[in-house]
Amino acid sequence: MTESPFTDLERRGLALAGVDTAAPDAVVSGLVGVPGAAAASGPRHLARSAIDGGPLARIQLASGDDAARAAAAATAAFAAWRSVPAPVRGRLVQRIAERARDEADAIAALITLEVGKIPAEARGEVQEWLDVCDLAVGLSRQLHGLTIASERPDHRMMEQWHPLGPVACITAFNFPCAVWAWNAMIALVAGDAVVWKPSEKAPLTALACHGIAVAAMRDVGAPDGLLALVVGDADAGRALAKDRRFPLVSATGSVAMGRAVGATVAQRLGRTLLELGGNNALIVQPSADLELAAKAIVFAAVGTCGQRCTSLRRLLVHEDVAAELVARLRRAYGTLPIGDPRAPGILVGPLIDEPAANAMAHALAAARAQGGEVLAGGGRLTAGLPPGAYVAPALVRVAADAPVVMEETFAPILYVSTFRELDDAIAANNAVPQGLSSAIFTNDLREAERFLSATGSDCGIANVNIGTSGAEIGGAFGGEKDTGGGRESGSDAWKQYMRRVTNTVNYGRELPLAQGIRFDAD
């Protein structure tokens, strides 16, 4: 009897995705949650593991026509769901969390198997799903409007927030569970239906998470079609963006993808919630705790093999402490445990695929051509490793305004530059097209407040004495400029999934007009 190549948890995760490991030639449909719809009608796709490139499942991708079927089902489900009281809608999300908690370890194992995250990060991503469920359940009793003073006697003004409609959610491979959860769990309590198009590079995690959510829907009697999954290629994504039945399209990915989605949705005057590229910087002042800074820098730069939108890309170090800090970083980079993420003690797994490794090599060559010096790492690693895209995270000294620094490379490259004045460092922080996350390390209150002020960092996230990554779900997540301007998860991000209505109620016997206008014969 041949031994299974998968662990028990991996097999459980694959089973949640509908994959029968005993039948490797079976095909999984990429269209799920659409009542009455046949299997997906697009081309076949072979899902592979980032760890070794090995095949995981055969998937029949969804087509543009399949995306339209999902839109129709979501529209019908929304017509019923919007009338359900918000606290009752919260019970669905609560049930999703209960089911997800029971399968959390299996989902985490599947994330590691599929995209190569180390288990701690994969389990942390599943925890984000659980945490945002808690947030959403609380919000289901807190979707507040306002009472507004009226200038007219015997009149009352107020705001209400009503469900918006079906939401299209397009996500990237690097957070195959959490980003959907940020959107879908909040949208559900807001009264919306959700159609999810995940990345083709991480379809199995999507299938597993979606399956858990659909099972919870059945538990509470939610309408069919409320959550639908469209595992398709770019044609399916374009179909969702063009479809007028989606008043909101939430898209996470590259700036190029976001521009295309934004332009398509804008043509039909729909809304977009865009979470795009990040080219994040961290400033280190002379007063900083360098030990604390070094730890934060390494995690932010190499965590998830540099494949977070909040990964640290640019390090701006005051020239008085640059030599000491760079020496600390070179030592740390020289001892990073890199390899199969399932192996004990590994901190850095693989890049998602060969094109990602090629992009890293191209960026390093460009940095050298522009006067940069590779201080540590940067090469491909193969000895004793599975046949995946394993690389040594790179530390590169280069000018802060070098052209290569202006671009985001989705890989573990940290560009290091020096400065003399804080204003120059803030200007360099703000000089790139992207505006997602930023940080400063300082023990000077004035420097910290300067960085956080209106004339400081221009990013959507600005941190003091922590790194650029690792955002909590309680705060709104997103950025400015080429990052797209969207906000997801906490704070008042829920408002994007609802529509605002201003009401004026006249409870008197007269009809006074606003602005003191009189319109009568006298």
PDB file of C-alpha atoms in Angstrom, residues 183-340:
ATOM      1  CA  ASN A 183     -15.024  41.517   3.210  1.00  0.00           C
ATOM      2  CA  ALA A 184     -17.551  38.694   3.414  1.00  0.00           C
ATOM      3  CA  MET A 185     -18.151  38.572   7.168  1.00  0.00           C
ATOM      4  CA  ILE A 186     -18.795  42.328   7.319  1.00  0.00           C
ATOM      5  CA  ALA A 187     -20.888  42.256   4.125  1.00  0.00           C
ATOM      6  CA  LEU A 188     -23.079  39.465   5.506  1.00  0.00           C
ATOM      7  CA  VAL A 189     -24.056  41.402   8.633  1.00  0.00           C
ATOM      8  CA  ALA A 190     -24.548  44.488   6.461  1.00  0.00           C
ATOM      9  CA  GLY A 191     -27.204  42.509   4.585  1.00  0.00           C
ATOM     10  CA  ASP A 192     -25.316  41.824   1.353  1.00  0.00           C
ATOM     11  CA  ALA A 193     -24.697  38.721  -0.733  1.00  0.00           C
ATOM     12  CA  VAL A 194     -21.100  37.950  -1.755  1.00  0.00           C
ATOM     13  CA  VAL A 195     -19.585  36.386  -4.863  1.00  0.00           C
ATOM     14  CA  TRP A 196     -15.924  35.505  -4.326  1.00  0.00           C
ATOM     15  CA  LYS A 197     -13.310  35.140  -7.038  1.00  0.00           C
ATOM     16  CA  PRO A 198     -10.062  33.915  -5.434  1.00  0.00           C
ATOM     17  CA  SER A 199      -6.647  33.785  -7.050  1.00  0.00           C
ATOM     18  CA  GLU A 200      -6.004  30.819  -9.335  1.00  0.00           C
ATOM     19  CA  LYS A 201      -2.783  30.375  -7.330  1.00  0.00           C
ATOM     20  CA  ALA A 202      -4.736  29.571  -4.144  1.00  0.00           C
ATOM     21  CA  PRO A 203      -8.056  28.010  -5.173  1.00  0.00           C
ATOM     22  CA  LEU A 204      -8.142  25.148  -2.666  1.00  0.00           C
ATOM     23  CA  THR A 205      -8.078  27.287   0.459  1.00  0.00           C
ATOM     24  CA  ALA A 206     -10.926  29.278  -1.048  1.00  0.00           C
ATOM     25  CA  LEU A 207     -12.934  26.138  -1.769  1.00  0.00           C
ATOM     26  CA  ALA A 208     -12.420  24.903   1.802  1.00  0.00           C
ATOM     27  CA  CYS A 209     -13.297  28.204   3.497  1.00  0.00           C
ATOM     28  CA  HIS A 210     -16.301  28.724   1.267  1.00  0.00           C
ATOM     29  CA  GLY A 211     -17.518  25.205   1.957  1.00  0.00           C
ATOM     30  CA  ILE A 212     -17.430  25.864   5.699  1.00  0.00           C
ATOM     31  CA  ALA A 213     -19.418  29.078   5.244  1.00  0.00           C
ATOM     32  CA  VAL A 214     -22.031  27.390   3.043  1.00  0.00           C
ATOM     33  CA  ALA A 215     -22.479  24.624   5.623  1.00  0.00           C
ATOM     34  CA  ALA A 216     -23.144  27.322   8.216  1.00  0.00           C
ATOM     35  CA  MET A 217     -25.695  28.918   5.877  1.00  0.00           C
ATOM     36  CA  ARG A 218     -27.583  25.641   5.764  1.00  0.00           C
ATOM     37  CA  ASP A 219     -27.428  25.376   9.561  1.00  0.00           C
ATOM     38  CA  VAL A 220     -29.274  28.667  10.009  1.00  0.00           C
ATOM     39  CA  GLY A 221     -31.504  28.545   6.928  1.00  0.00           C
ATOM     40  CA  ALA A 222     -29.870  31.403   5.009  1.00  0.00           C
ATOM     41  CA  PRO A 223     -30.982  31.755   1.368  1.00  0.00           C
ATOM     42  CA  ASP A 224     -29.162  29.746  -1.283  1.00  0.00           C
ATOM     43  CA  GLY A 225     -26.801  31.840  -3.382  1.00  0.00           C
ATOM     44  CA  LEU A 226     -25.997  34.233  -0.534  1.00  0.00           C
ATOM     45  CA  LEU A 227     -22.356  33.149  -0.788  1.00  0.00           C
ATOM     46  CA  ALA A 228     -21.048  31.960  -4.142  1.00  0.00           C
ATOM     47  CA  LEU A 229     -17.550  31.010  -5.283  1.00  0.00           C
ATOM     48  CA  VAL A 230     -16.185  31.579  -8.776  1.00  0.00           C
ATOM     49  CA  VAL A 231     -12.738  30.003  -9.204  1.00  0.00           C
ATOM     50  CA  GLY A 232     -11.915  31.381 -12.622  1.00  0.00           C
ATOM     51  CA  ASP A 233      -9.331  33.177 -14.677  1.00  0.00           C
ATOM     52  CA  ALA A 234      -9.131  36.864 -15.615  1.00  0.00           C
ATOM     53  CA  ASP A 235     -12.206  36.538 -17.861  1.00  0.00           C
ATOM     54  CA  ALA A 236     -14.328  35.648 -14.841  1.00  0.00           C
ATOM     55  CA  GLY A 237     -12.914  38.624 -12.934  1.00  0.00           C
ATOM     56  CA  ARG A 238     -13.681  40.975 -15.805  1.00  0.00           C
ATOM     57  CA  ALA A 239     -17.223  39.621 -15.991  1.00  0.00           C
ATOM     58  CA  LEU A 240     -17.759  40.373 -12.309  1.00  0.00           C
ATOM     59  CA  ALA A 241     -16.347  43.887 -12.664  1.00  0.00           C
ATOM     60  CA  LYS A 242     -18.613  44.655 -15.638  1.00  0.00           C
ATOM     61  CA  ASP A 243     -21.789  43.274 -14.073  1.00  0.00           C
ATOM     62  CA  ARG A 244     -24.171  46.045 -12.997  1.00  0.00           C
ATOM     63  CA  ARG A 245     -25.721  43.739 -10.425  1.00  0.00           C
ATOM     64  CA  PHE A 246     -22.690  44.381  -8.207  1.00  0.00           C
ATOM     65  CA  PRO A 247     -22.906  47.891  -6.752  1.00  0.00           C
ATOM     66  CA  LEU A 248     -19.550  47.226  -5.039  1.00  0.00           C
ATOM     67  CA  VAL A 249     -16.479  45.389  -6.284  1.00  0.00           C
ATOM     68  CA  SER A 250     -13.767  44.777  -3.705  1.00  0.00           C
ATOM     69  CA  ALA A 251     -10.440  43.839  -5.317  1.00  0.00           C
ATOM     70  CA  THR A 252      -7.084  43.012  -3.760  1.00  0.00           C
ATOM     71  CA  GLY A 253      -3.996  42.566  -5.905  1.00  0.00           C
ATOM     72  CA  SER A 254      -1.563  44.441  -8.100  1.00  0.00           C
ATOM     73  CA  VAL A 255      -1.873  48.085  -9.062  1.00  0.00           C
ATOM     74  CA  ALA A 256      -2.287  47.077 -12.709  1.00  0.00           C
ATOM     75  CA  MET A 257      -5.195  44.794 -11.828  1.00  0.00           C
ATOM     76  CA  GLY A 258      -6.758  47.480  -9.661  1.00  0.00           C
ATOM     77  CA  ARG A 259      -6.557  50.080 -12.408  1.00  0.00           C
ATOM     78  CA  ALA A 260      -8.337  47.717 -14.797  1.00  0.00           C
ATOM     79  CA  VAL A 261     -11.045  46.829 -12.280  1.00  0.00           C
ATOM     80  CA  GLY A 262     -11.466  50.453 -11.210  1.00  0.00           C
ATOM     81  CA  ALA A 263     -11.854  51.701 -14.765  1.00  0.00           C
ATOM     82  CA  THR A 264     -14.367  48.991 -15.635  1.00  0.00           C
ATOM     83  CA  VAL A 265     -16.521  49.570 -12.551  1.00  0.00           C
ATOM     84  CA  ALA A 266     -16.300  53.366 -12.905  1.00  0.00           C
ATOM     85  CA  GLN A 267     -17.731  53.165 -16.423  1.00  0.00           C
ATOM     86  CA  ARG A 268     -20.969  51.867 -14.933  1.00  0.00           C
ATOM     87  CA  LEU A 269     -20.728  54.253 -11.927  1.00  0.00           C
ATOM     88  CA  GLY A 270     -20.305  51.437  -9.442  1.00  0.00           C
ATOM     89  CA  ARG A 271     -18.208  51.539  -6.285  1.00  0.00           C
ATOM     90  CA  THR A 272     -14.806  49.959  -5.790  1.00  0.00           C
ATOM     91  CA  LEU A 273     -12.871  49.022  -2.678  1.00  0.00           C
ATOM     92  CA  LEU A 274      -9.283  48.618  -3.872  1.00  0.00           C
ATOM     93  CA  GLU A 275      -6.403  47.206  -1.809  1.00  0.00           C
ATOM     94  CA  LEU A 276      -3.426  47.271  -4.155  1.00  0.00           C
ATOM     95  CA  GLY A 277       0.362  47.523  -4.003  1.00  0.00           C
ATOM     96  CA  GLY A 278       2.421  48.577  -1.015  1.00  0.00           C
ATOM     97  CA  ASN A 279       5.992  49.904  -1.140  1.00  0.00           C
ATOM     98  CA  ASN A 280       6.366  50.330   2.574  1.00  0.00           C
ATOM     99  CA  ALA A 281       9.118  52.205   4.393  1.00  0.00           C
ATOM    100  CA  LEU A 282      10.440  52.224   7.947  1.00  0.00           C
ATOM    101  CA  ILE A 283      12.450  55.128   9.368  1.00  0.00           C
ATOM    102  CA  VAL A 284      15.020  54.571  12.142  1.00  0.00           C
ATOM    103  CA  GLN A 285      16.052  57.603  14.200  1.00  0.00           C
ATOM    104  CA  PRO A 286      19.172  57.840  16.430  1.00  0.00           C
ATOM    105  CA  SER A 287      17.026  57.599  19.578  1.00  0.00           C
ATOM    106  CA  ALA A 288      15.516  54.262  18.490  1.00  0.00           C
ATOM    107  CA  ASP A 289      15.880  51.004  20.384  1.00  0.00           C
ATOM    108  CA  LEU A 290      17.978  49.239  17.737  1.00  0.00           C
ATOM    109  CA  GLU A 291      17.396  45.742  19.099  1.00  0.00           C
ATOM    110  CA  LEU A 292      13.637  46.261  18.931  1.00  0.00           C
ATOM    111  CA  ALA A 293      13.946  47.862  15.501  1.00  0.00           C
ATOM    112  CA  ALA A 294      16.034  45.001  14.105  1.00  0.00           C
ATOM    113  CA  LYS A 295      13.500  42.391  15.208  1.00  0.00           C
ATOM    114  CA  ALA A 296      10.632  44.348  13.659  1.00  0.00           C
ATOM    115  CA  ILE A 297      12.549  44.959  10.438  1.00  0.00           C
ATOM    116  CA  VAL A 298      13.430  41.312   9.898  1.00  0.00           C
ATOM    117  CA  PHE A 299       9.896  40.060  10.513  1.00  0.00           C
ATOM    118  CA  ALA A 300       8.319  42.765   8.330  1.00  0.00           C
ATOM    119  CA  ALA A 301      10.811  42.228   5.495  1.00  0.00           C
ATOM    120  CA  VAL A 302      11.038  38.423   5.338  1.00  0.00           C
ATOM    121  CA  GLY A 303       7.759  37.213   6.860  1.00  0.00           C
ATOM    122  CA  THR A 304       5.646  35.324   4.300  1.00  0.00           C
ATOM    123  CA  CYS A 305       8.812  35.456   2.138  1.00  0.00           C
ATOM    124  CA  GLY A 306       8.121  39.142   1.489  1.00  0.00           C
ATOM    125  CA  GLN A 307       4.716  38.397  -0.033  1.00  0.00           C
ATOM    126  CA  ARG A 308       2.549  40.644   2.112  1.00  0.00           C
ATOM    127  CA  CYS A 309       1.179  43.913   0.787  1.00  0.00           C
ATOM    128  CA  THR A 310       2.480  45.368   4.071  1.00  0.00           C
ATOM    129  CA  SER A 311       5.929  43.763   3.785  1.00  0.00           C
ATOM    130  CA  LEU A 312       8.800  46.136   4.479  1.00  0.00           C
ATOM    131  CA  ARG A 313      10.455  47.139   1.198  1.00  0.00           C
ATOM    132  CA  ARG A 314      12.457  50.262   2.146  1.00  0.00           C
ATOM    133  CA  LEU A 315      14.575  50.939   5.232  1.00  0.00           C
ATOM    134  CA  LEU A 316      15.544  54.575   5.835  1.00  0.00           C
ATOM    135  CA  VAL A 317      18.240  54.738   8.532  1.00  0.00           C
ATOM    136  CA  HIS A 318      19.763  57.814  10.112  1.00  0.00           C
ATOM    137  CA  GLU A 319      23.423  57.912   9.184  1.00  0.00           C
ATOM    138  CA  ASP A 320      24.500  58.013  12.854  1.00  0.00           C
ATOM    139  CA  VAL A 321      23.127  54.508  13.514  1.00  0.00           C
ATOM    140  CA  ALA A 322      23.242  53.001  10.030  1.00  0.00           C
ATOM    141  CA  ALA A 323      26.453  51.020  10.451  1.00  0.00           C
ATOM    142  CA  GLU A 324      25.325  49.386  13.707  1.00  0.00           C
ATOM    143  CA  LEU A 325      21.839  48.567  12.481  1.00  0.00           C
ATOM    144  CA  VAL A 326      22.992  47.188   9.121  1.00  0.00           C
ATOM    145  CA  ALA A 327      25.507  44.963  10.925  1.00  0.00           C
ATOM    146  CA  ARG A 328      22.698  43.576  13.105  1.00  0.00           C
ATOM    147  CA  LEU A 329      20.559  42.918  10.044  1.00  0.00           C
ATOM    148  CA  ARG A 330      23.346  41.200   8.122  1.00  0.00           C
ATOM    149  CA  ARG A 331      23.891  38.847  11.039  1.00  0.00           C
ATOM    150  CA  ALA A 332      20.175  38.106  11.244  1.00  0.00           C
ATOM    151  CA  TYR A 333      19.856  37.541   7.494  1.00  0.00           C
ATOM    152  CA  GLY A 334      22.817  35.171   7.609  1.00  0.00           C
ATOM    153  CA  THR A 335      21.072  32.872  10.072  1.00  0.00           C
ATOM    154  CA  LEU A 336      17.507  32.807   8.695  1.00  0.00           C
ATOM    155  CA  PRO A 337      16.088  29.257   8.612  1.00  0.00           C
ATOM    156  CA  ILE A 338      14.787  28.891   5.029  1.00  0.00           C
ATOM    157  CA  GLY A 339      13.111  25.834   3.587  1.00  0.00           C
ATOM    158  CA  ASP A 340      10.056  23.616   3.536  1.00  0.00           C
TER     159      ASP A 340
END
